[in-house]
Coordinates of C-alpha atoms in Angstrom, one line a residue:
X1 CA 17.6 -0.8 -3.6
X2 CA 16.0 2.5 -3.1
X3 CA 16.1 4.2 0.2
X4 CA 14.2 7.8 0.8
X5 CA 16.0 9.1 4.0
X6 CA 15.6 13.2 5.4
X7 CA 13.8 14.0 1.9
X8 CA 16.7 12.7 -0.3
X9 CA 16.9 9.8 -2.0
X10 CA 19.8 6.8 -2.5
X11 CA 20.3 4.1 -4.8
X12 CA 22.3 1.1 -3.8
X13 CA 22.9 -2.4 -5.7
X14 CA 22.7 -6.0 -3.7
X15 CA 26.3 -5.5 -2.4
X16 CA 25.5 -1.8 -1.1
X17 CA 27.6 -0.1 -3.6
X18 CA 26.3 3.1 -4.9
X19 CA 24.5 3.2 -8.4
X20 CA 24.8 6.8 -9.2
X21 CA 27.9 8.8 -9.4
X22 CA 27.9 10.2 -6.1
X23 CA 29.6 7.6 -3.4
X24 CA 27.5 8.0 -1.0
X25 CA 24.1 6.7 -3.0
X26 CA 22.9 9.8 -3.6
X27 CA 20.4 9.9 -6.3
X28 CA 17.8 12.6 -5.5
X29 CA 18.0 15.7 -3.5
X30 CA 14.1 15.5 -3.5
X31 CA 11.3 12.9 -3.5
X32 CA 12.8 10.9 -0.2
X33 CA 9.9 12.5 1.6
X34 CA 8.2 9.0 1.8
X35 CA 10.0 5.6 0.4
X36 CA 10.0 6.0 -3.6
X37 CA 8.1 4.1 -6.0
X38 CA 10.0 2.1 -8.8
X39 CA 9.3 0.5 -11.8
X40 CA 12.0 -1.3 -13.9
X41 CA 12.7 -0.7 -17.5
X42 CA 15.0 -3.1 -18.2
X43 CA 18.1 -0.3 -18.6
X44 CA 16.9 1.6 -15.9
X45 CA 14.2 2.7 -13.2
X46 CA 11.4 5.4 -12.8
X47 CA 11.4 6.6 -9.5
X48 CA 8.2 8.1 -8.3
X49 CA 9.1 10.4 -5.1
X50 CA 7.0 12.9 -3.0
X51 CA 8.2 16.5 -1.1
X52 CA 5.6 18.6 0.5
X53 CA 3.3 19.2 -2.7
X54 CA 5.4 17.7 -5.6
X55 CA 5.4 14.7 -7.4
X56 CA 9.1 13.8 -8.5
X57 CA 9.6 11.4 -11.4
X58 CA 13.0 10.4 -11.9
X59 CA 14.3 8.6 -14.8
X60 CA 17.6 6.7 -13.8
X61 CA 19.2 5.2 -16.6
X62 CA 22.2 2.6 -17.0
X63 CA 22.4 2.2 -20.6
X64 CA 25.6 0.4 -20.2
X65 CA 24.7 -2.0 -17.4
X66 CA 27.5 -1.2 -15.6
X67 CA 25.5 -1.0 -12.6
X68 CA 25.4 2.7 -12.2
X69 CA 23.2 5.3 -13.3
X70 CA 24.8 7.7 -16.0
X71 CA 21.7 9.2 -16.6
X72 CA 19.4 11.0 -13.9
X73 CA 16.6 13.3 -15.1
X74 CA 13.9 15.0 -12.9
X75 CA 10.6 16.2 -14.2
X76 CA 8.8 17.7 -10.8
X77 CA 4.8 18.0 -11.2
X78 CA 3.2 20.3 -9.2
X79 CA 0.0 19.0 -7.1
X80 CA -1.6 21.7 -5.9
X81 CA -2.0 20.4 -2.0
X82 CA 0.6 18.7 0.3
X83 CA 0.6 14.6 -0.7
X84 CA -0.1 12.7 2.3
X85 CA 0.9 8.8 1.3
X86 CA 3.7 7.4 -0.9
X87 CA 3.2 7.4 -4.6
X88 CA 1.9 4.3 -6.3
X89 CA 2.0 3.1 -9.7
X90 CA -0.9 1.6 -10.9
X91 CA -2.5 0.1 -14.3
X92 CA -6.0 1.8 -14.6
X93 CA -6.4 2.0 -18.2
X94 CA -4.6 1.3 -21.1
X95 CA -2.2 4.2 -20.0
X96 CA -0.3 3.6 -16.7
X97 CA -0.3 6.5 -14.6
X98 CA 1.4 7.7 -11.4
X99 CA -1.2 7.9 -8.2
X100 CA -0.4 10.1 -5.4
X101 CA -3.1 11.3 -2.7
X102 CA -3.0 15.2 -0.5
X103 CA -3.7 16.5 2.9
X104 CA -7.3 18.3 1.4
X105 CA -8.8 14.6 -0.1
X106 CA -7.6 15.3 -3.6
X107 CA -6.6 12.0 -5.5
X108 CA -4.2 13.0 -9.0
X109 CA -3.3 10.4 -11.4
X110 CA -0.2 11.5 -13.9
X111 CA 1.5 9.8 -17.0
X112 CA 4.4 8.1 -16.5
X113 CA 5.7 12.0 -18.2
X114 CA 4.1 14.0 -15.7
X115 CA 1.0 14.6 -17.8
X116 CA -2.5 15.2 -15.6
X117 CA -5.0 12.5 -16.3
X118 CA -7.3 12.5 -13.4
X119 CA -7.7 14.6 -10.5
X120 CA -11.0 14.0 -8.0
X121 CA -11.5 15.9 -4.8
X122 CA -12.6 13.4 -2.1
X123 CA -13.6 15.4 0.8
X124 CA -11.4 18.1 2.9
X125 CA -9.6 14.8 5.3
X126 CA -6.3 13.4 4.1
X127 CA -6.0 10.4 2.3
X128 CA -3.8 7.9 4.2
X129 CA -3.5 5.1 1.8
X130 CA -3.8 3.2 -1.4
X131 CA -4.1 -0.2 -2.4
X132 CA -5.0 -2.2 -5.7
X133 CA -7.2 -5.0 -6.7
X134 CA -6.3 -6.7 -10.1
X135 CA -9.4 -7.2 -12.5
X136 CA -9.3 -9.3 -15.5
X137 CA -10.1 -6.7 -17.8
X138 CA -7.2 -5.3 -20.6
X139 CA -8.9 -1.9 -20.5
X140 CA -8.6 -1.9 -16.7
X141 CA -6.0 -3.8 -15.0
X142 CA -6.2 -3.0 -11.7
X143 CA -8.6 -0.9 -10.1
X144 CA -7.4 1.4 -7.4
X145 CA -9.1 1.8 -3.4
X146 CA -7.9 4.8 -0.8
X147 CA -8.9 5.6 2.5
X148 CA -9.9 8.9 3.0
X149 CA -11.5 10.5 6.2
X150 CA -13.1 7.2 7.7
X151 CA -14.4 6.2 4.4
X152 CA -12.9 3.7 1.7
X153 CA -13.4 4.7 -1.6
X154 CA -13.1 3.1 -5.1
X155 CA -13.6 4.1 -8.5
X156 CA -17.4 3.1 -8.2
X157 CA -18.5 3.2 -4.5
X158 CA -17.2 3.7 -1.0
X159 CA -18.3 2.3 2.9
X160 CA -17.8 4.0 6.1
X161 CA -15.4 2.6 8.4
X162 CA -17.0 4.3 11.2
X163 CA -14.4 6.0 13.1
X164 CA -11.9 8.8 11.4
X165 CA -10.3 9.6 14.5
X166 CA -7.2 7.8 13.4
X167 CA -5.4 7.3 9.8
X168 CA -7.0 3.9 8.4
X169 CA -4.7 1.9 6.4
X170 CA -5.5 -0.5 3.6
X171 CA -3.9 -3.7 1.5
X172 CA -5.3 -5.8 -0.8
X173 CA -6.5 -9.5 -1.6
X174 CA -7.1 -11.4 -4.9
X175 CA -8.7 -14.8 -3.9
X176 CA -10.1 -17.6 -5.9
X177 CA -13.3 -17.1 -3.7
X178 CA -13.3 -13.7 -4.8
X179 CA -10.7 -10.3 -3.9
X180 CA -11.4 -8.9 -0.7
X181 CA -9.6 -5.2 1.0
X182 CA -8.6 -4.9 4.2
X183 CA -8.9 -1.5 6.0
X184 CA -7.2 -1.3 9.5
X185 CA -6.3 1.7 12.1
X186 CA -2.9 3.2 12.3
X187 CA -2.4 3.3 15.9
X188 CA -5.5 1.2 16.8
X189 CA -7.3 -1.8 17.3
X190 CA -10.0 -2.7 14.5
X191 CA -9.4 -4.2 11.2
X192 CA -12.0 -4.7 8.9
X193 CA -12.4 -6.7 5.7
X194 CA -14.8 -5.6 2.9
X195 CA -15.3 -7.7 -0.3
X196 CA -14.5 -5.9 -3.7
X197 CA -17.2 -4.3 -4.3
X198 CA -17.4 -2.9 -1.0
X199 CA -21.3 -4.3 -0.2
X200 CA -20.4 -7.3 1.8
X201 CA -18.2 -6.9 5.4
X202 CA -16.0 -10.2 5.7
X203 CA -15.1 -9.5 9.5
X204 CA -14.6 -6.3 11.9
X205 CA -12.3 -7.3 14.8
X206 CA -11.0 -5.2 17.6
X207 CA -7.8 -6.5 18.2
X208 CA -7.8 -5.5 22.0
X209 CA -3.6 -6.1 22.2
X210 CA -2.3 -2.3 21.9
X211 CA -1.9 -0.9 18.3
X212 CA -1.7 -1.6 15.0
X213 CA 1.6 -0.8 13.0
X214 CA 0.8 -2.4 9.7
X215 CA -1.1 -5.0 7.1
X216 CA 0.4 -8.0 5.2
X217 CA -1.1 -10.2 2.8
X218 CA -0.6 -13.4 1.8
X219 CA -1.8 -17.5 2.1
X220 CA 0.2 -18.1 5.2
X221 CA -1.2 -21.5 6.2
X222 CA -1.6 -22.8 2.5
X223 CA -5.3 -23.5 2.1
X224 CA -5.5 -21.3 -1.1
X225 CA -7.1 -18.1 0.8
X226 CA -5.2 -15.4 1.8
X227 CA -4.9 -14.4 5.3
X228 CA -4.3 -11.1 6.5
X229 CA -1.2 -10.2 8.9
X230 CA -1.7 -7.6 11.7
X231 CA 1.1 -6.3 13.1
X232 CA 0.6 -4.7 17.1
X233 CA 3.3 -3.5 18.8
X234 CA 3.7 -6.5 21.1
X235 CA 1.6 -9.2 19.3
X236 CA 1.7 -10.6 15.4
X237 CA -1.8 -12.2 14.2
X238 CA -2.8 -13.8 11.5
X239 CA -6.6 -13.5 10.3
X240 CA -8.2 -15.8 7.8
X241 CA -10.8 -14.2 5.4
X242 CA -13.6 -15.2 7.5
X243 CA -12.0 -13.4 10.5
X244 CA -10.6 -16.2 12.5
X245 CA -7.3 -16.2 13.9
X246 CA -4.6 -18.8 12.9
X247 CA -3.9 -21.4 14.9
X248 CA -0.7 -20.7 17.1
X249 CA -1.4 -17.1 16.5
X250 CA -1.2 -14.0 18.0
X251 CA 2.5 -13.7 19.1
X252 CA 3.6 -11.8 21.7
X253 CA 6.9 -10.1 21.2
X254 CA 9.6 -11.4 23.9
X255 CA 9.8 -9.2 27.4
X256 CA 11.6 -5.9 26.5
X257 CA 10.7 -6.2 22.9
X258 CA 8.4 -4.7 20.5
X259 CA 7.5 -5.1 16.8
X260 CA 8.4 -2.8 14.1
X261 CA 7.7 -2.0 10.8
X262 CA 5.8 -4.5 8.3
X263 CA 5.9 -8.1 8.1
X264 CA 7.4 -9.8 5.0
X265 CA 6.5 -13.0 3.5
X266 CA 8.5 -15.5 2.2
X267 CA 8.9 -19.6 1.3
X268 CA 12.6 -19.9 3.2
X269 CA 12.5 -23.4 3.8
X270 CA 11.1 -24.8 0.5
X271 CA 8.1 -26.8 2.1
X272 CA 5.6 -25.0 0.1
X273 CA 4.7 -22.6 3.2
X274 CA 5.6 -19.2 3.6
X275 CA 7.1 -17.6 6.6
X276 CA 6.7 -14.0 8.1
X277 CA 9.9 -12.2 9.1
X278 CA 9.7 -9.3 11.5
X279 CA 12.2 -6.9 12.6
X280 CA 11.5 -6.6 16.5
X281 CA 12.7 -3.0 18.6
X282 CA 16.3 -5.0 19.8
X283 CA 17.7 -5.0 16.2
X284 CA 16.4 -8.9 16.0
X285 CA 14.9 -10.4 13.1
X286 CA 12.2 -13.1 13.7
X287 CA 11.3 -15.4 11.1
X288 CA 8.0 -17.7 11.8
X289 CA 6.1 -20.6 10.8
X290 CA 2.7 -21.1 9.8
X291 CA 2.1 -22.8 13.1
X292 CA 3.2 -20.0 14.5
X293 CA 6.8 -21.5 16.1
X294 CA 10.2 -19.6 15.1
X295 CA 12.0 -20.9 11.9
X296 CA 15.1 -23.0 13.1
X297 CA 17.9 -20.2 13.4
X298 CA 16.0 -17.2 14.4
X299 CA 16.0 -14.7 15.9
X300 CA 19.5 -13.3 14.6
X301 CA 20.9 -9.9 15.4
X302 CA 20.3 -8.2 12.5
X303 CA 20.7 -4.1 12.9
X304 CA 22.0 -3.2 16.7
X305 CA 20.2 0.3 16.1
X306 CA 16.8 -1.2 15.9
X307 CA 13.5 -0.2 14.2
X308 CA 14.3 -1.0 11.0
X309 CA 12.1 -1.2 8.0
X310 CA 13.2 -4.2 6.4
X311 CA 12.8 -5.6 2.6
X312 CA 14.1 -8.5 0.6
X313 CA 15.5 -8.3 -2.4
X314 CA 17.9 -10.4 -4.9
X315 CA 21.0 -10.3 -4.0
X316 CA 24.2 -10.6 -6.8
X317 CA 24.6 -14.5 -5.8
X318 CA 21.0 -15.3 -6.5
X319 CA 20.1 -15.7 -2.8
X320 CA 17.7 -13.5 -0.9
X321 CA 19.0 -10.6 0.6
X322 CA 17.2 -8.6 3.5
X323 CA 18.0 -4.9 3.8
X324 CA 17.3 -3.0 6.7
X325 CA 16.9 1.3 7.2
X326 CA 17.0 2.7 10.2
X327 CA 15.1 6.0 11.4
X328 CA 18.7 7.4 11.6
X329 CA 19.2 6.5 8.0
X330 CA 21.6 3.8 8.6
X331 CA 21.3 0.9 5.9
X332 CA 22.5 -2.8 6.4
X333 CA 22.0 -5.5 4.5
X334 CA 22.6 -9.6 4.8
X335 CA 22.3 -12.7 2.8
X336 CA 19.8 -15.6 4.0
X337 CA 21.2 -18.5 2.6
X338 CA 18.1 -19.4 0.6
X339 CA 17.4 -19.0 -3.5
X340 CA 15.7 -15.8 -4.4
X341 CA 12.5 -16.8 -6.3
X342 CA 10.0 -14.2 -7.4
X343 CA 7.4 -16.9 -7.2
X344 CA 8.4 -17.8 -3.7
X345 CA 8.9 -14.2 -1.8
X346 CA 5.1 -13.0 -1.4
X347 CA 5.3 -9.4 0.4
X348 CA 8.6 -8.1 0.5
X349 CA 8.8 -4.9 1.2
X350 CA 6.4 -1.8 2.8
X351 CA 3.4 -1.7 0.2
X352 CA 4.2 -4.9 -0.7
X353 CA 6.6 -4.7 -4.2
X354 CA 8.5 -1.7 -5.4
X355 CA 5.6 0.0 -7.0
X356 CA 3.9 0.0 -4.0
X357 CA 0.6 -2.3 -5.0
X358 CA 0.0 -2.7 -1.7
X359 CA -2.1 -6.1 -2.9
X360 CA -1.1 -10.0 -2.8
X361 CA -2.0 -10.8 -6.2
X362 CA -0.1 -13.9 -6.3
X363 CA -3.1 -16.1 -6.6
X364 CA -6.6 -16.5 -7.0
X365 CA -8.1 -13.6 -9.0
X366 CA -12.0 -12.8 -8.9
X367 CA -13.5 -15.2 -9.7
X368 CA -14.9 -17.9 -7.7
X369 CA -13.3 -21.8 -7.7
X370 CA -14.9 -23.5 -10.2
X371 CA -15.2 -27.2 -10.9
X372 CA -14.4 -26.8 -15.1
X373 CA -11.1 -28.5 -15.2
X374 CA -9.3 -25.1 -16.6
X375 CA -11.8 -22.4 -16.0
X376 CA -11.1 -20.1 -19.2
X377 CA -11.9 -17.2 -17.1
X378 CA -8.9 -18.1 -14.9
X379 CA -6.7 -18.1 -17.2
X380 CA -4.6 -14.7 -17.8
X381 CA -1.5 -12.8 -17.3
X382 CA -0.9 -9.6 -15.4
X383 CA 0.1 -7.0 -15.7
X384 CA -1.6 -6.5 -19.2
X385 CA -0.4 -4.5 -21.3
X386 CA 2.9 -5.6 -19.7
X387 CA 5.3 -2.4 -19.1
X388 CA 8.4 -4.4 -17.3
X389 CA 10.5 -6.6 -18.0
X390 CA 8.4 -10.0 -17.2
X391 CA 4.6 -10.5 -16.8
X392 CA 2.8 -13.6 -14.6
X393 CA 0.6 -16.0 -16.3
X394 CA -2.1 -17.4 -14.3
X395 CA -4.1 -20.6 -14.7
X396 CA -6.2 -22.8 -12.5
X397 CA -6.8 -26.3 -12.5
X398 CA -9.1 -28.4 -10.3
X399 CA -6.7 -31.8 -10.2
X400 CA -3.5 -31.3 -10.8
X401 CA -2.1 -31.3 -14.2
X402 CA 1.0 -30.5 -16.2
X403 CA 1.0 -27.1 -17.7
X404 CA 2.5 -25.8 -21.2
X405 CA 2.2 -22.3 -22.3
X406 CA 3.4 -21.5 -25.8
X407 CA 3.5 -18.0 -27.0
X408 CA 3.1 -16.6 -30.6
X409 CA 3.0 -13.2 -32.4
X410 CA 0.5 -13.1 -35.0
X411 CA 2.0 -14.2 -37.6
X412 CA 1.6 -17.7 -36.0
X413 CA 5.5 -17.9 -35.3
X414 CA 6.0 -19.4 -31.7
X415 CA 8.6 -17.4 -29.7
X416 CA 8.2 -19.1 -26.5
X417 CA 7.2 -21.8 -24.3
X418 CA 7.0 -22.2 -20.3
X419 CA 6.2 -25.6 -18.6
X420 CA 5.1 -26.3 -14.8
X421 CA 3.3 -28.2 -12.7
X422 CA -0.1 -27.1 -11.5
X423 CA -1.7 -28.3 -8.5
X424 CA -5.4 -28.8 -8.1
X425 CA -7.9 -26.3 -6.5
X426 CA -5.1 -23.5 -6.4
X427 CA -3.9 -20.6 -8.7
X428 CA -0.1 -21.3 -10.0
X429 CA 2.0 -18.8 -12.1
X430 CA 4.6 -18.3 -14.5
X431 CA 6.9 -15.9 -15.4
X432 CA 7.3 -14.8 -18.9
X433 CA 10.7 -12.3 -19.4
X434 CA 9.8 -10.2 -22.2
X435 CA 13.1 -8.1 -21.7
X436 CA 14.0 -8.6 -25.4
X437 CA 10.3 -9.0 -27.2
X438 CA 9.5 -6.2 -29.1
X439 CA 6.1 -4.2 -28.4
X440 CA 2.9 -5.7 -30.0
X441 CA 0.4 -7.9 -29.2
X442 CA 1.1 -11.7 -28.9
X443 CA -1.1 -14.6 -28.6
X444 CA -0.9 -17.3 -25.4
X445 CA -1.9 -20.5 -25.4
X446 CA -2.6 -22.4 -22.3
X447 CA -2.8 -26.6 -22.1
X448 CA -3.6 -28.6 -19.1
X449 CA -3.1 -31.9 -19.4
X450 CA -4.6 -34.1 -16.2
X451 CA -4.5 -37.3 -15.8
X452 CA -7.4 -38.2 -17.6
X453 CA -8.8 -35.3 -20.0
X454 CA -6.9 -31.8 -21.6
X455 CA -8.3 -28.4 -22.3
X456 CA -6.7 -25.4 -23.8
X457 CA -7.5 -21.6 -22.8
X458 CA -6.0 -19.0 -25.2
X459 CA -5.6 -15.0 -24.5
X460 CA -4.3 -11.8 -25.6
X461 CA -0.9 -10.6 -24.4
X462 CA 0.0 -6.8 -24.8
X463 CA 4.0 -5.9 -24.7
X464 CA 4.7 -1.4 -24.7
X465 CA 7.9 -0.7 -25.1

């Protein structure tokens, strides 16, 4: 767990004991400015932080894996202009890069070394956020949206939001009907919902509650669409792509009560549905349904000092662990008596994972549903190349079938094989762990086999080490 508190940062493992040398956490006496970005290595992190107008990449190593970091090293990288948002990692070439935005409209992409590979200058308003939408393409993995002065903006075009008199905050969508962004007002009322290519407006609502804290994403009433999750100050709603609310939504918060922070998403009681969890301005936690009703056992006292940002995590039983960081800097964290899953926990922190993707990429991809039993161009992992420790590979059926995924190097020597279930008309994913596969390129084969007829899909899989 990384926590960025009065422009410092701290490191902490699922029992809240320190992973550096210092006994308190500390692990950074710069970067905390915003919550850091992370991505794992296996044997250690990269920690992407921000102060005023530098970018600090930290590389935290435990090459013992003794749980603490014997190894810090800081390489700071000079921007030029004060950054505005968090740091993000994000996959827009072959090379990974670093993406941070400034207070002048200037967007700077850097090597995971600190090395310049892009810098474009926007316009002279500050950008207020990032989010990604994952593309099928190896050259391209994901491509990268910001808001910036009342505008969205990606690599290709942008659309005016209309208004730039507050900050406009963005996450994104893949779908099976096709990824979608979602733009929304810090501090306002609208949300509005663009599709990819920023032509086509999905919905523009004016949420006439109070105003808007934060975006979610995920497929809360488990149609196979994602839905978007707006959280007010006194009311929760849940927005299906076309713009409709959820049945049994909005929310309102209790009498004396407000929302904080962002809402997480996560399968708690293992019916194949996932549940939002809210942290509410009494130091409560509310966890609820897709019909909108409270999960059995909630609200709990979670944090008696209130307003905390909240994120699950793994904790060192295997169950899932919510941690909780107060504007004072306090940090709690419990156990909810529930298996950890990756596959299962959907949003689970601010910007989503720990490299701040800011996208629910957990099904659907950009292409449309199809009626081919296993659609080749649905089938594919991601990331790719892969750069952690595990990559997803994604396949769609249109009946359900039983799936095998064998993987070879290419000599023609399998190394592995996964096995599921999928279910017809949705996405479904496994995990590959490619902790101890050495870098190269390796070969996947896909089989469905329904209950009548099976395909195969093969694709390339790219490992860097």
């Amino acid at each position: 767990m990384l926590a960025g508190v009065d422009g410092k940062i701290y490191a902490f493992d699922p029992r809240g004991l320190s992973r550096t040398k210092d006994t308190t956490g500390l692990l950074s006496s710069t970067g905390g400015l915003f919550s850091p970005a992370a991505v794992d290595f296996g044997n250690g992190l990269l920690i992407a932080g921000v102060q005023d107008s530098s970018l600090a990449l930290i590389n935290a190593t435990d090459a013992n894996t003794d749980g603490v970091f014997e190894s810090v090293q800081t390489t700071a990288v000079q921007v030029g202009d004060k950054i505005s948002v968090p740091a993000t990692f994000a996959d827009l070439s072959i090379t990974p890069s670093v993406v941070v935005g400034t207070a002048h409209g200037v967007v700077a992409q850097y090597s995971y070394t600190g090395t310049l590979q892009k810098k474009t200058t926007i316009s002279g308003s500050p950008v207020t956020s990032f989010a990604q939408l994952p593309t099928p393409s190896l050259s391209q993995p994901s491509e990268l949206f910001f808001a910036c002065g009342g505008r969205v903006y990606s690599e290709q075009s942008s659309v005016s939001l209309g208004d730039s008199t507050l900050p406009w905050m963005l996450a994104g969508a893949a779908s099976r009907s096709g990824n979608f962004l979602v733009a929304a007002q810090r501090g306002g009322r609208r949300v509005i919902a663009y599709n990819r290519e920023l032509t086509q407006k999905l919905f523009d609502l004016d949420l006439s509650a109070d105003t808007l804290l934060s975006l979610s994403i995920a497929d809360i009433d488990a149609d196979g669409e994602k839905d978007v999750i707006a959280v007010m100050k006194s009311r929760l709603f849940v927005i299906n792509r076309t713009g409709s609310v959820l049945n049994g939504f909005p929310i309102a918060a209790s009498a004396g009560q407000s929302y904080v922070g962002d809402a997480l998403v996560a399968e708690l009681e293992g019916d194949g549905s996932p549940e939002i969890l809210i942290a509410l301005s009494t130091g409560e936690l509310a966890a609820y349904r897709k019909e909108g009703r409270m999960v059995s056992g909630f609200p709990v006292l979670f944090m008696s000092g209130g307003n905390a940002s909240v994120a699950l995590f793994r904790s060192s039983a295997g169950s899932t662990g919510l941690a909780g960081l107060t504007s004072s800097g306090s940090m709690q964290a419990v156990e909810i008596l529930r298996p950890y899953s990756s596959g299962t926990v959907v949003w689970s922190q601010y910007l989503r994972d720990s490299r701040h993707s800011n996208v629910d990429g957990s099904g659907g991809g950009s292409s449309p549903v199809s009626s081919e039993f296993l659609p080749k161009s649905r089938v594919y992992n991601w990331p790719n190349p892969v750069y952690g420790p595990t990559t997803n590979i994604r396949y769609y059926t249109s009946e359900n079938a039983a799936i095998t995924v064998m993987i070879f190097d290419l000599a023609g020597v399998k190394i592995a094989e996964l096995k599921a279930q999928a279910r017809g008309g949705l996405d479904g994913e496994l995990s590959w762990d490619v902790s101890n596969i050495q870098s190269g390129v390796y070969l996947a084969r896909v089989e469905a086999a329904g209950s009548s007829r099976t395909e195969v899909a093969f694709f390339k899989i790219a490992v860097v080490k």
